[in-house]
CSV table of C-alpha atoms and ligand atoms in Angstrom, one decimal:
chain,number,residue,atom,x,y,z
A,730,UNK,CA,42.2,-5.4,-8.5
A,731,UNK,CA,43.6,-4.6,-11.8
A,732,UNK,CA,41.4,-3.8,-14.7
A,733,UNK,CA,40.3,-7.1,-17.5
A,734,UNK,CA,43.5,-8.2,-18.9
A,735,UNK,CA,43.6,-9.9,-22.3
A,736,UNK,CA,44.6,-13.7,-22.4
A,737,UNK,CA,45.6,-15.5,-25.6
A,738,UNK,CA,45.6,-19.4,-24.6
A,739,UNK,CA,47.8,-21.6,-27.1
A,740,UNK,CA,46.3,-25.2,-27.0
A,741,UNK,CA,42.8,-24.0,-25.4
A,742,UNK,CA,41.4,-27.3,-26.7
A,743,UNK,CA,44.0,-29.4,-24.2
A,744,UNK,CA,43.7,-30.2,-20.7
A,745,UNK,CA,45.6,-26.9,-19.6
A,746,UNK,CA,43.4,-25.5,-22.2
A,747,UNK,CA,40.6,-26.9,-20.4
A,748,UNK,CA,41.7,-26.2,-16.7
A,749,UNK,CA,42.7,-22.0,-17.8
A,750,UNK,CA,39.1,-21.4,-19.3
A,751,UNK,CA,37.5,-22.8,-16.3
A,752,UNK,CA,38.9,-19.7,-14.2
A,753,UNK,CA,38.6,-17.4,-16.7
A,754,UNK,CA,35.0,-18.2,-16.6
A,755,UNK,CA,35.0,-17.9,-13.1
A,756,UNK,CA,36.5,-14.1,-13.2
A,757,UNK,CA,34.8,-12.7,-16.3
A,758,UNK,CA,35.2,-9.1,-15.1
A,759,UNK,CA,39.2,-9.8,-14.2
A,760,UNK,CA,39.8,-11.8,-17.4
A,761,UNK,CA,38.8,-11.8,-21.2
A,762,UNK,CA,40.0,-14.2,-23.5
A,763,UNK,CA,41.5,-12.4,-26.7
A,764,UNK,CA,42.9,-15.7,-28.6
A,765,UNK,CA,42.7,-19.0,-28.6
A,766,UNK,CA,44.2,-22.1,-30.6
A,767,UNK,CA,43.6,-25.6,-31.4
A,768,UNK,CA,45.1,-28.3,-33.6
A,769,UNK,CA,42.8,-31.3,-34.1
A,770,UNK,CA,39.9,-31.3,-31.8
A,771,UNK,CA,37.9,-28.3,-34.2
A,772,UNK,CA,34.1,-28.9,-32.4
A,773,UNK,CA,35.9,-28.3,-28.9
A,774,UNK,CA,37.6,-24.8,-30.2
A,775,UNK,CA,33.7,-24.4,-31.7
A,776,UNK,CA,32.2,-24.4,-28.1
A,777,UNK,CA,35.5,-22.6,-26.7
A,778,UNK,CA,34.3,-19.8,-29.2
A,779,UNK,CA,30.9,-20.4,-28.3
A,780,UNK,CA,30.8,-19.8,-24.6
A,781,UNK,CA,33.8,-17.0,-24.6
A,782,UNK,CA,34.0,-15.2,-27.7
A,783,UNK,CA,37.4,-14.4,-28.4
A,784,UNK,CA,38.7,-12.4,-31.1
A,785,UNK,CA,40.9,-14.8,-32.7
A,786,UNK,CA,41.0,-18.8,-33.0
A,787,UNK,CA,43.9,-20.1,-34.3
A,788,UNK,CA,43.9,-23.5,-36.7
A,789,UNK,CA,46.5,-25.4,-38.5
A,790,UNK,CA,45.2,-25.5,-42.0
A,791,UNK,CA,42.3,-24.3,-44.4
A,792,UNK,CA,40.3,-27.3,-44.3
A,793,UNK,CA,40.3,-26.5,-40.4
A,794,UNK,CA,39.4,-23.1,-40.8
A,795,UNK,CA,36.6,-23.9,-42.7
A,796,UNK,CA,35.4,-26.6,-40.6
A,797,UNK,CA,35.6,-23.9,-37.4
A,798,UNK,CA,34.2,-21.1,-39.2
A,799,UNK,CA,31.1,-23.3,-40.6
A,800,UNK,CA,30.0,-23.6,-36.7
A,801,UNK,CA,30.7,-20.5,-35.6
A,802,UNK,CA,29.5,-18.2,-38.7
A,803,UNK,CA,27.4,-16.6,-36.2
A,804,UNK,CA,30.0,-15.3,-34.3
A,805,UNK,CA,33.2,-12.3,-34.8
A,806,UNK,CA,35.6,-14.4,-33.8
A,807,UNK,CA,38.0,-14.4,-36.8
A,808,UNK,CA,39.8,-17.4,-37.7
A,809,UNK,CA,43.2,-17.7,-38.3
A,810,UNK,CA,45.4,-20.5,-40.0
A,811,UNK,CA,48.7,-21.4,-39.5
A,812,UNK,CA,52.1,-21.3,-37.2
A,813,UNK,CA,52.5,-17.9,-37.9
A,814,UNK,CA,49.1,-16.8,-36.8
A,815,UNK,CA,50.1,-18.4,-33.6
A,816,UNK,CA,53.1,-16.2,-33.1
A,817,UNK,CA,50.8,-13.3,-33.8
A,818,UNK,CA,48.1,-14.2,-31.4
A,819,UNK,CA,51.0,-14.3,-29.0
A,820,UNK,CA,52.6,-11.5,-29.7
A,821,UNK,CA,49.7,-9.0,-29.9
A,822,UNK,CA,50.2,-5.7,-28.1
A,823,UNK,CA,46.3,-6.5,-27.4
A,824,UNK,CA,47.5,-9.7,-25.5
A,825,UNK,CA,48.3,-9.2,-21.5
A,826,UNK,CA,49.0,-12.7,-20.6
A,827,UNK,CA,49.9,-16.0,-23.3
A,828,UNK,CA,49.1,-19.4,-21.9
A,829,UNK,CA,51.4,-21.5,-23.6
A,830,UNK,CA,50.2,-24.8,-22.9
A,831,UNK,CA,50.5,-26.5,-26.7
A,832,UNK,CA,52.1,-29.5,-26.3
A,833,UNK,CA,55.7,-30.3,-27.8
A,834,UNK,CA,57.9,-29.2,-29.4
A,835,UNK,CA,55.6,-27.0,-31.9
A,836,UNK,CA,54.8,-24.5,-28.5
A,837,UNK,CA,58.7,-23.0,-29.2
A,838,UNK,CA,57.7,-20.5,-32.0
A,839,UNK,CA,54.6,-19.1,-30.0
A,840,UNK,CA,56.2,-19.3,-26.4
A,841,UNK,CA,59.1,-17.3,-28.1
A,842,UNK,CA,57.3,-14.7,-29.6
A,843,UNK,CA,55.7,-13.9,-26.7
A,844,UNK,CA,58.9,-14.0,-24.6
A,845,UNK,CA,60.1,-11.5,-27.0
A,846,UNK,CA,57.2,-9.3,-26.8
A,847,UNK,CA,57.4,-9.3,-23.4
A,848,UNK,CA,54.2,-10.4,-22.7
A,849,UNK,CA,53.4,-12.4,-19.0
A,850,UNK,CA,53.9,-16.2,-20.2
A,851,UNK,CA,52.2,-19.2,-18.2
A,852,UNK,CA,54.8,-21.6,-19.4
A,853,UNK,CA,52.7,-25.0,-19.2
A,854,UNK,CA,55.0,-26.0,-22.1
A,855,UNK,CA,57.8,-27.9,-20.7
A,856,UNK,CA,59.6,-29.0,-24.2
A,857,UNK,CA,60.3,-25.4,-25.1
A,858,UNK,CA,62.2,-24.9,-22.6
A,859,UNK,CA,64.4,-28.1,-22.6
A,860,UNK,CA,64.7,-27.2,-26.5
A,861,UNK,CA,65.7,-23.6,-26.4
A,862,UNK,CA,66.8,-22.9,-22.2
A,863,UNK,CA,69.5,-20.4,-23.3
A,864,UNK,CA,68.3,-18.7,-25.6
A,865,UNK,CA,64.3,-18.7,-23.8
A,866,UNK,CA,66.3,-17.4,-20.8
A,867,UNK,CA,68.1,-14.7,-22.8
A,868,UNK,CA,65.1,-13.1,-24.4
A,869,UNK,CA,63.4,-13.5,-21.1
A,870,UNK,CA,66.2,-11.2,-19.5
A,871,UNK,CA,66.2,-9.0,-22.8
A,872,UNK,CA,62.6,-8.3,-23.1
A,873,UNK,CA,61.1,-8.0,-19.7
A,874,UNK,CA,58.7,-10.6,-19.6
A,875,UNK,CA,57.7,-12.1,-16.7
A,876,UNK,CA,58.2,-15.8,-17.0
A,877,UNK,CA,55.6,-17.5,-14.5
A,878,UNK,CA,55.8,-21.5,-14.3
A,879,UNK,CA,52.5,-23.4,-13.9
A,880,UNK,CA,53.8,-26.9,-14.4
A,881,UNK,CA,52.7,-27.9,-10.8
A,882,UNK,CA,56.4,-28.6,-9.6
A,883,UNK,CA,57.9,-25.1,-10.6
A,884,UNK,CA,54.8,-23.2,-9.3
A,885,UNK,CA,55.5,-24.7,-5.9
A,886,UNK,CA,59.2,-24.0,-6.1
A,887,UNK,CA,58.8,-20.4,-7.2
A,888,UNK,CA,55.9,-20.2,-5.1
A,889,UNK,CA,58.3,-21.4,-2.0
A,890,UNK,CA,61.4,-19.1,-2.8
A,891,UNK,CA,61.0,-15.6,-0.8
A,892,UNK,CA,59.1,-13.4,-3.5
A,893,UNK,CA,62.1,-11.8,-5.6
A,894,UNK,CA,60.7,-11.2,-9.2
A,895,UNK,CA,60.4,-13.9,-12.0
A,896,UNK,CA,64.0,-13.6,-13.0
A,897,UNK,CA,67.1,-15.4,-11.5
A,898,UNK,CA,70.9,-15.7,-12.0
A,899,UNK,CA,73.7,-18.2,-10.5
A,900,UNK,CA,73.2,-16.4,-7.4
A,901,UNK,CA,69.4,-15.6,-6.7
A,902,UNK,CA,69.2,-19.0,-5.0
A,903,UNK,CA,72.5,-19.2,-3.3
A,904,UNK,CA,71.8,-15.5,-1.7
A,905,UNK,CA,68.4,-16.6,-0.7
A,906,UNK,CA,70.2,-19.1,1.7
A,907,UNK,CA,69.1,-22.1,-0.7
A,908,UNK,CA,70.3,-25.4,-0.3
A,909,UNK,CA,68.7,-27.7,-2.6
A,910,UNK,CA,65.4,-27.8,-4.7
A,911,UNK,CA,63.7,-30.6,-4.0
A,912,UNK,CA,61.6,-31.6,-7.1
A,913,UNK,CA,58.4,-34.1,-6.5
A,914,UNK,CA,57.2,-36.7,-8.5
A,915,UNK,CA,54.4,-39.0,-8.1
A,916,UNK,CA,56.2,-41.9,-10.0
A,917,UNK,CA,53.9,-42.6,-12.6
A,918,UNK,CA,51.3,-45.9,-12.8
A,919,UNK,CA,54.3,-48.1,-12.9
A,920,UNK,CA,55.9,-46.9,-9.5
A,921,UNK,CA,57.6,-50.1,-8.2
A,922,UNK,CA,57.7,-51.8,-11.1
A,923,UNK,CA,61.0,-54.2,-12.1
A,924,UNK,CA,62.4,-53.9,-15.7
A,925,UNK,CA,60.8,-57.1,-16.2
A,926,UNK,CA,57.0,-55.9,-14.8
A,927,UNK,CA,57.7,-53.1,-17.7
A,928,UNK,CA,57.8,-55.4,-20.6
A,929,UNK,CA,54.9,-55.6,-22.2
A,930,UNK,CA,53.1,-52.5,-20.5
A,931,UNK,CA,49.9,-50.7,-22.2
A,932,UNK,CA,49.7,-47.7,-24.1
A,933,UNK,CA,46.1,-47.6,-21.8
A,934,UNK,CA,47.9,-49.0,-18.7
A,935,UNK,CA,50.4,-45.9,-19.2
A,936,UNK,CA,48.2,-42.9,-19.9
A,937,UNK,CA,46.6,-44.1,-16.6
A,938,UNK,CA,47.7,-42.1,-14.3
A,939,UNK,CA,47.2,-42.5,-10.7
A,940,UNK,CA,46.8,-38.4,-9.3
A,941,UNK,CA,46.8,-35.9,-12.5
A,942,UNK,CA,44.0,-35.9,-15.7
A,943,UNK,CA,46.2,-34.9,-18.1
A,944,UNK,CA,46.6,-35.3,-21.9
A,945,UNK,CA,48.2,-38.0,-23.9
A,946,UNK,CA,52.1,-37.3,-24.1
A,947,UNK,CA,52.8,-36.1,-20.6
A,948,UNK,CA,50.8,-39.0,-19.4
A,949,UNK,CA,53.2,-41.4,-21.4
A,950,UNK,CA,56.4,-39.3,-20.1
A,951,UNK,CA,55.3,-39.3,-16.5
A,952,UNK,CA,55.0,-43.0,-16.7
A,953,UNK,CA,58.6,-43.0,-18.1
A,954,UNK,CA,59.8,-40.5,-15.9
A,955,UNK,CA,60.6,-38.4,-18.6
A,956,UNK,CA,58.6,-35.9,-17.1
A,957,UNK,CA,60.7,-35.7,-14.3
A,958,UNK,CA,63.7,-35.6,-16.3
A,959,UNK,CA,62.1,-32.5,-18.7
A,960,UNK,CA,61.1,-31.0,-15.7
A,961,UNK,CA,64.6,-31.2,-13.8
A,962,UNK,CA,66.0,-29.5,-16.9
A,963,UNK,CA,63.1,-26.8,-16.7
A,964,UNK,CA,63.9,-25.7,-13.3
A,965,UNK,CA,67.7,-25.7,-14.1
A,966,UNK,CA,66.6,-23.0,-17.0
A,967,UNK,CA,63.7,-21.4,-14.6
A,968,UNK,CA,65.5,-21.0,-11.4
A,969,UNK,CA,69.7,-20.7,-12.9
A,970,UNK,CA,70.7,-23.9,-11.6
A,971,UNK,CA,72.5,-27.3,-11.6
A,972,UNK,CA,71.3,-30.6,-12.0
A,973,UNK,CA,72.7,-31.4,-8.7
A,974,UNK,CA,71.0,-28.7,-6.4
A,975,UNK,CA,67.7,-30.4,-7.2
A,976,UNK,CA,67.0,-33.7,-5.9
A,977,UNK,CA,64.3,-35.3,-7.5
A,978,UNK,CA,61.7,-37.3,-4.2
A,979,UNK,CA,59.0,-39.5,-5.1
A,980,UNK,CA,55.8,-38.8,-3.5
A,981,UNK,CA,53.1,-40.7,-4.5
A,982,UNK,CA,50.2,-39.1,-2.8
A,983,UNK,CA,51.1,-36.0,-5.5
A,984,UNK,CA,50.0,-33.7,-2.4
A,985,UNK,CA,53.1,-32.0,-1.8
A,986,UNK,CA,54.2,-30.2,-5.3
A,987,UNK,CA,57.6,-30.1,-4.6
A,988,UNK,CA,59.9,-28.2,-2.0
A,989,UNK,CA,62.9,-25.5,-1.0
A,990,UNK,CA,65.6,-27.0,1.6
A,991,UNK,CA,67.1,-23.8,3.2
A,992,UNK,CA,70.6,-24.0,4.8
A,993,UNK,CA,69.4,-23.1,8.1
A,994,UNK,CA,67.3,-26.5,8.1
A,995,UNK,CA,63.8,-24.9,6.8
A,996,UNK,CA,61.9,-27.2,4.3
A,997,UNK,CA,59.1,-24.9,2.2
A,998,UNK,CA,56.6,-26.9,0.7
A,999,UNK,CA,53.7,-26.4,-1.3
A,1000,UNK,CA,50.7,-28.4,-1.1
A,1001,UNK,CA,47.0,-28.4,-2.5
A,1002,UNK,CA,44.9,-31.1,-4.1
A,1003,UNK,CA,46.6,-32.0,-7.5
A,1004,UNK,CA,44.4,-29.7,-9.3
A,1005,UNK,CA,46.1,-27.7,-12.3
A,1006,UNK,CA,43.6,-25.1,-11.4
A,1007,UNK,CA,45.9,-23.7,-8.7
A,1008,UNK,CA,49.3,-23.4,-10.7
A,1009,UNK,CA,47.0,-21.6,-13.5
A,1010,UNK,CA,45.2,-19.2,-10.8
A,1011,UNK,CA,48.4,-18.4,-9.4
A,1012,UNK,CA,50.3,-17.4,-12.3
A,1013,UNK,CA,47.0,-15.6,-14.1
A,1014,UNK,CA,46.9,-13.3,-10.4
A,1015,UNK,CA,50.1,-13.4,-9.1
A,1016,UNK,CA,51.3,-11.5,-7.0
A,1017,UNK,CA,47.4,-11.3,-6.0
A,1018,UNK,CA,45.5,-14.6,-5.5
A,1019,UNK,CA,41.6,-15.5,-6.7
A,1020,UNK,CA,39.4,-18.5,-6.4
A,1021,UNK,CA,40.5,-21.6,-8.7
A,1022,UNK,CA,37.5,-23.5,-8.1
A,1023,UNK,CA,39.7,-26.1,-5.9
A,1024,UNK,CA,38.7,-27.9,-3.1
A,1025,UNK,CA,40.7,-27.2,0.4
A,1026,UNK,CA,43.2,-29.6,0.9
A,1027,UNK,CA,41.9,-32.2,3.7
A,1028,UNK,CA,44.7,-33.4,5.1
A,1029,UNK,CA,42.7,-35.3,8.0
A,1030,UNK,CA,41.6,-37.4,4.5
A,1031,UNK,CA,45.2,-37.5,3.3
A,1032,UNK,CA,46.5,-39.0,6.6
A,1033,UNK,CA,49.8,-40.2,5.5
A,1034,UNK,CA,52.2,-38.1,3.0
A,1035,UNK,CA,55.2,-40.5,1.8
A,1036,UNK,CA,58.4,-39.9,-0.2
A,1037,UNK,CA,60.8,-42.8,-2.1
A,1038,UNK,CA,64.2,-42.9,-3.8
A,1039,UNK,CA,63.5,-42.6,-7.6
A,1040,UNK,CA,64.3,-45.7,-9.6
A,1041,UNK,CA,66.5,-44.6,-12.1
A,1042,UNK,CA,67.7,-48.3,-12.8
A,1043,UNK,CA,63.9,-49.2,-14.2
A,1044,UNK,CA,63.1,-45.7,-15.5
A,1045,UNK,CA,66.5,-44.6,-17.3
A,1046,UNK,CA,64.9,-41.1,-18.6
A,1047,UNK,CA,65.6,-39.3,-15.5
A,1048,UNK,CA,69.1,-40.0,-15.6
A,1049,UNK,CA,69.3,-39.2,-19.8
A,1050,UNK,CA,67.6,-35.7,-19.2
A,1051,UNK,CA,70.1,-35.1,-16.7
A,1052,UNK,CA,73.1,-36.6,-19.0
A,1053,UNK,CA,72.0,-33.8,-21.9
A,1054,UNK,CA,71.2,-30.8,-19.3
A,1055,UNK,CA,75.1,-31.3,-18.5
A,1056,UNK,CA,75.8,-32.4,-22.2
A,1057,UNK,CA,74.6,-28.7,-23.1
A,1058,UNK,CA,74.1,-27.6,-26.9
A,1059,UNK,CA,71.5,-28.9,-28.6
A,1060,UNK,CA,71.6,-32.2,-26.5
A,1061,UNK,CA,68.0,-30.9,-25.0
A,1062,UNK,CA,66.8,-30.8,-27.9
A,1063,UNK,CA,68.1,-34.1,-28.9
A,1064,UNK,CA,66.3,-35.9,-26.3
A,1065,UNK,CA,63.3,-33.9,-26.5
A,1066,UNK,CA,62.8,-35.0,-30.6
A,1067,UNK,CA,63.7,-38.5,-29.6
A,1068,UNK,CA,61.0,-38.8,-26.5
A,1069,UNK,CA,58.6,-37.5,-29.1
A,1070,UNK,CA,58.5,-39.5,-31.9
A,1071,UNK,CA,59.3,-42.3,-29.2
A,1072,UNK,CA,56.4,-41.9,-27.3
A,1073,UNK,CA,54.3,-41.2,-30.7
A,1074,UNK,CA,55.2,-44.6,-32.2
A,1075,UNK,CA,54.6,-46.3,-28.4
A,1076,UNK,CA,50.9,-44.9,-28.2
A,1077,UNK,CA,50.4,-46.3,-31.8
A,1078,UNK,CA,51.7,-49.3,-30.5
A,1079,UNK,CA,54.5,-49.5,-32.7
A,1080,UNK,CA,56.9,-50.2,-30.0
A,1081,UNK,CA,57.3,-51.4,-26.7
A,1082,UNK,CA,56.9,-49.0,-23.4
A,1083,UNK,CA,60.8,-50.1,-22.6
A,1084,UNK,CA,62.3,-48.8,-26.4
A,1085,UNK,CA,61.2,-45.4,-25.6
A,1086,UNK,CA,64.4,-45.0,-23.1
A,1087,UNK,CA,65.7,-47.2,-25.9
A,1088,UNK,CA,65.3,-44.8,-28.8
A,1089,UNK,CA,66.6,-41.6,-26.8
A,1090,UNK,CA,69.9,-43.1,-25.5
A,1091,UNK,CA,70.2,-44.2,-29.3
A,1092,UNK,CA,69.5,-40.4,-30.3
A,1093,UNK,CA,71.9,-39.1,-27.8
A,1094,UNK,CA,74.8,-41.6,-28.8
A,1095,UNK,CA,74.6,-41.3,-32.2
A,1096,UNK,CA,73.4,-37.4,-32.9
A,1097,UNK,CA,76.3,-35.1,-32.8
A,1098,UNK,CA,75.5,-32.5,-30.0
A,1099,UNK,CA,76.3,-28.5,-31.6
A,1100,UNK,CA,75.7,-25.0,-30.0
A,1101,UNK,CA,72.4,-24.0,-29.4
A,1102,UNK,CA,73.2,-20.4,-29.3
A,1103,UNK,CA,70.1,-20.1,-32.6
A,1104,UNK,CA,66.7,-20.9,-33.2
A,1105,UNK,CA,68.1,-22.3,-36.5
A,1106,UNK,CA,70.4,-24.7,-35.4
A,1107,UNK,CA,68.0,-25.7,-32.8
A,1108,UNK,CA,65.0,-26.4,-35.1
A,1109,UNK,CA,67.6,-28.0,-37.4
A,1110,UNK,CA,68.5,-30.3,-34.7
A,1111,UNK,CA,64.9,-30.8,-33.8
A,1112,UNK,CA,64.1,-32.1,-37.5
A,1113,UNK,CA,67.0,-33.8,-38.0
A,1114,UNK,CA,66.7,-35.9,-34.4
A,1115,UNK,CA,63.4,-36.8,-35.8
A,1116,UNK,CA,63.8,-37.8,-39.1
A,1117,UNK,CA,66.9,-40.4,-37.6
A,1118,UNK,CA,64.3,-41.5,-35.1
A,1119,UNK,CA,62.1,-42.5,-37.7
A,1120,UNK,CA,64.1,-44.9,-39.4
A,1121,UNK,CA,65.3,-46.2,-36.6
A,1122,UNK,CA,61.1,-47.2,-35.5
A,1123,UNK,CA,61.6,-50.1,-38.0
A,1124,UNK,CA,64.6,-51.4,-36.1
A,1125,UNK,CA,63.3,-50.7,-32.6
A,1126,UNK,CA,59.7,-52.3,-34.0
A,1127,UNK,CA,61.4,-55.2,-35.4
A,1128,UNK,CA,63.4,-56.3,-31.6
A,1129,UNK,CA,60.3,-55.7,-29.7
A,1130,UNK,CA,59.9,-57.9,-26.9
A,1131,UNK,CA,56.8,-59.7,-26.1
A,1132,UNK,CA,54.8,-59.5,-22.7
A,1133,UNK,CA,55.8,-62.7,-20.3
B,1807,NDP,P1,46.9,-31.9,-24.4
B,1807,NDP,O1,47.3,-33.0,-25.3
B,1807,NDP,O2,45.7,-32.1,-23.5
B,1807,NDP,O3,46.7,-30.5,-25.2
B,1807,NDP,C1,47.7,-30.1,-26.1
B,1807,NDP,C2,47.2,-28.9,-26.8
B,1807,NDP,O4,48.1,-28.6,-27.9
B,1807,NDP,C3,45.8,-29.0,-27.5
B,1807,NDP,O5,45.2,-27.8,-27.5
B,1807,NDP,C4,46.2,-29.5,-28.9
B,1807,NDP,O6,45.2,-29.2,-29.9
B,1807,NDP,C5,47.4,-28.6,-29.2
B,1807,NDP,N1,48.4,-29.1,-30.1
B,1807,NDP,C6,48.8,-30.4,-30.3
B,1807,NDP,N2,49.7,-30.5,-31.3
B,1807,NDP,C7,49.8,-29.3,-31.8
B,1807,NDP,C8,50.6,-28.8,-32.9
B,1807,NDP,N3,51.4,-29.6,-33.6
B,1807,NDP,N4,50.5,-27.5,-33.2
B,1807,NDP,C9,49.7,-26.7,-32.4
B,1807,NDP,N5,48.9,-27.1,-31.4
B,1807,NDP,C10,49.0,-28.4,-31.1
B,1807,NDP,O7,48.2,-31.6,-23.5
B,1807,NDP,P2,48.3,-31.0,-22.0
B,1807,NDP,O8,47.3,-29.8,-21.9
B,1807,NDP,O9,48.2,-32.1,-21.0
B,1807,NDP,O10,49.7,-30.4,-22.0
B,1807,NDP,C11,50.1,-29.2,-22.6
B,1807,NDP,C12,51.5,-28.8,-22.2
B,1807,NDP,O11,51.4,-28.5,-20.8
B,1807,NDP,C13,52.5,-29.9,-22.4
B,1807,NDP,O12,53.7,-29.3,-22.8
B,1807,NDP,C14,52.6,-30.5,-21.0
B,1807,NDP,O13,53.9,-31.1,-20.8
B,1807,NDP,C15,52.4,-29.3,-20.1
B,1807,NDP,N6,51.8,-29.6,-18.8
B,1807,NDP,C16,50.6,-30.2,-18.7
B,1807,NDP,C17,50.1,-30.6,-17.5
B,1807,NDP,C18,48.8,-31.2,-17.3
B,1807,NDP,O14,48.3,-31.4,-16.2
B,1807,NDP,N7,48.0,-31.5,-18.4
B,1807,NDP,C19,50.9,-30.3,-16.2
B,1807,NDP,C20,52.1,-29.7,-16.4
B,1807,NDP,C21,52.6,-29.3,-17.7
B,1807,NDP,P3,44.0,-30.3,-30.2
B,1807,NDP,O15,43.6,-30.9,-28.9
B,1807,NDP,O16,42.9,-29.5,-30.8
B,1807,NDP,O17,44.6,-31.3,-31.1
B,1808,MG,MG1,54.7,-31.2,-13.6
């Protein structure tokens, strides 16, 4: 076993958060957790600092900071404020391994810095990588670090490639014999339903989801199947691919986590109880394995595994991810900003479930797409996306249609 490796976990307070300090604690003497962050949820980052002591918590602002170091005064743990503090935390030559599972599009900066510090990154955050895929890629290739996916999906698919490394090009798949990924998704609480049975849906209804406990925004996208869409453009970046070598299946039972189709017939899959806990446990150890604390699968309880045809008809994101993956530029990032403040306005109920689709195609059709070859233009495109998404809330509020 290697010696205690340092983890700084961005977004400790979240449900990844949550998930990656319930292994840690089950392997004190493999990991020790250097630096954590949270953004709103201060008395949870209090009993995070509590129970592991870190070095460094990381808060958005000084009112924050003060609230946090009024409940942990006791403690060394040093607080730090601000987005830069993150990319420190993240960079640290102290740091071994970054967790980056803040959600959104305000994970780039830290995920970066790491990347370019060529630290080991658990990517958990997806938007990132749809933002910033060349240029994350690049640094990736420039630095050395070694990229590991825990989103459940790209775990299973790196975990069912033959073990090459963490970096690919155009032709680590094809030279593996790989004929298509094949990308699961549980469809959401709303598989089945028509674009009629959408109207009128529940912020509640939405963030209800039948297999995974996860937080607010990637509830609402895997409801939407922008998950799906994100996540098709993720393993695009992660694995140097086309939209159309991955097909995405929908499997409700969330069982298998998705699949490699070899051209000699093979079908690799990975399955496990949809328990975060193994993605995180595998990228933490890899190439090793440890306990995550999850339950062997019982397939004599599972009894029946199925897989569906997406419905890309009711559920246009899928098909608008894959529209800006092959749009290129800042098109990512586009749709990323859009889904955002979208699905923002839809859990204040400011709009209806069916305007998020709605508000990206309108951001897609009406931003102009540029090269995404900086971080500049791609932040710039990130804040401009959002600010004409805003405006357009009051129109988009204004047409909502009510529940039948
Ligand atoms: P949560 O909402 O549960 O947690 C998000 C974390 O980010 C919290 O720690 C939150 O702090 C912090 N945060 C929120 N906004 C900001 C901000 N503006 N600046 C800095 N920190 C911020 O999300 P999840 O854990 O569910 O998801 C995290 C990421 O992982 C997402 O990108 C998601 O797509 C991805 N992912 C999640 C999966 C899951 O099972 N949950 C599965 C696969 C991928 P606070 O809570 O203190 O406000
Ligand atoms: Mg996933």
């Amino acid at each position: 076993m290697s010696a205690s490796q340092n983890i700084t976990l961005l977004g400790a307070t979240g449900s990844i958060g949550g998930s990656t300090l319930d292994i840690l604690s089950r392997h004190p003497d493999r990991y020790r957790l250097f630096a954590v962050s949270g953004y709103r949820r201060m008395k949870a980052l209090a009993e995070i600092c509590h129970t592991f002591q870190p070095v460094y918590a990381v808060v958005p602002d000084d009112s924050a900071a003060e609230h946090l170091r009024s409940q942990i005064s006791e403690l060394k743990t040093e607080v730090l404020v601000g987005e830069d503090a993150l990319e420190r935390v993240a960079e640290a030559p102290e740091a071994d391994i970054v967790v980056a599972a803040i959600v959104g599009a305000a994970g780039l900066l830290p995920a970066l810095a790491a990347v370019k510090a060529g630290k080991r990154i658990l990517l958990a955050n997806k938007e990132a990588l749809v933002m910033s895929g060349q240029l994350f890629m690049d640094q990736v290739k420039r630095s050395g670090a070694e990229l590991l996916p825990i989103d459940s999906e790209h775990n299973a698919i790196f975990q069912c490639l033959p073990a090459q490394g963490t970096h690919f090009d155009d032709q680590s798949l094809p030279s593996s014999g790989v004929r298509q990924i094949l990308l699961t998704a549980s469809g959401g609480p709303f598989r089945g339903f028509s674009v009629d049975q959408l109207v009128g849906v529940t912020p509640e209804q939405a963030v209800a989801h039948p297999n995974w406990s996860m937080g607010q925004k990637i509830s609402v996208d895997s409801a939407t199947l922008m998950n799906k869409g994100l996540e098709l453009i993720e393993a695009c970046w992660l694995f140097s691919v086309q939209p159309d070598a991955i097909q995405v299946v929908v499997h409700p039972e969330s069982i298998v986590h998705s699949m490699v189709s070899y051209n000699d017939g093979s079908v690799m899959a990975q399955l496990g109880n949809p328990d975060m806990r193994t993605p995180i446990a595998y990228g933490l150890a890899w190439p090793e394995r440890i306990d995550a604390g999850v339950k062997s699968l019982d397939l004599f309880q599972v009894a029946q595994l199925n897989f569906e045809q997406a419905d890309e008809v009711a559920f246009p994101c899928l098909a608008l991810a894959r529209q800006a993956f092959i749009l290129g530029g800042t098109a990512p990032a586009i749709l990323n900003a859009a889904n955002e403040v979208a699905v923002e306005a839809f859990l204040a109920n400011h709009i209806n479930f069916e305007q998020i689709p709605e508000m990206c195609r309108y951001a897609l059709d009406h931003i102009s797409v540029e090269n995404a070859d900086s971080l500049e233009a791609i932040l710039a495109c990130d804040q401009k996306t959002r600010t004409i998404c805003r405006s357009h809330l009051e129109h988009l509020s204004m047409h909502r249609v009510k529940a039948q």
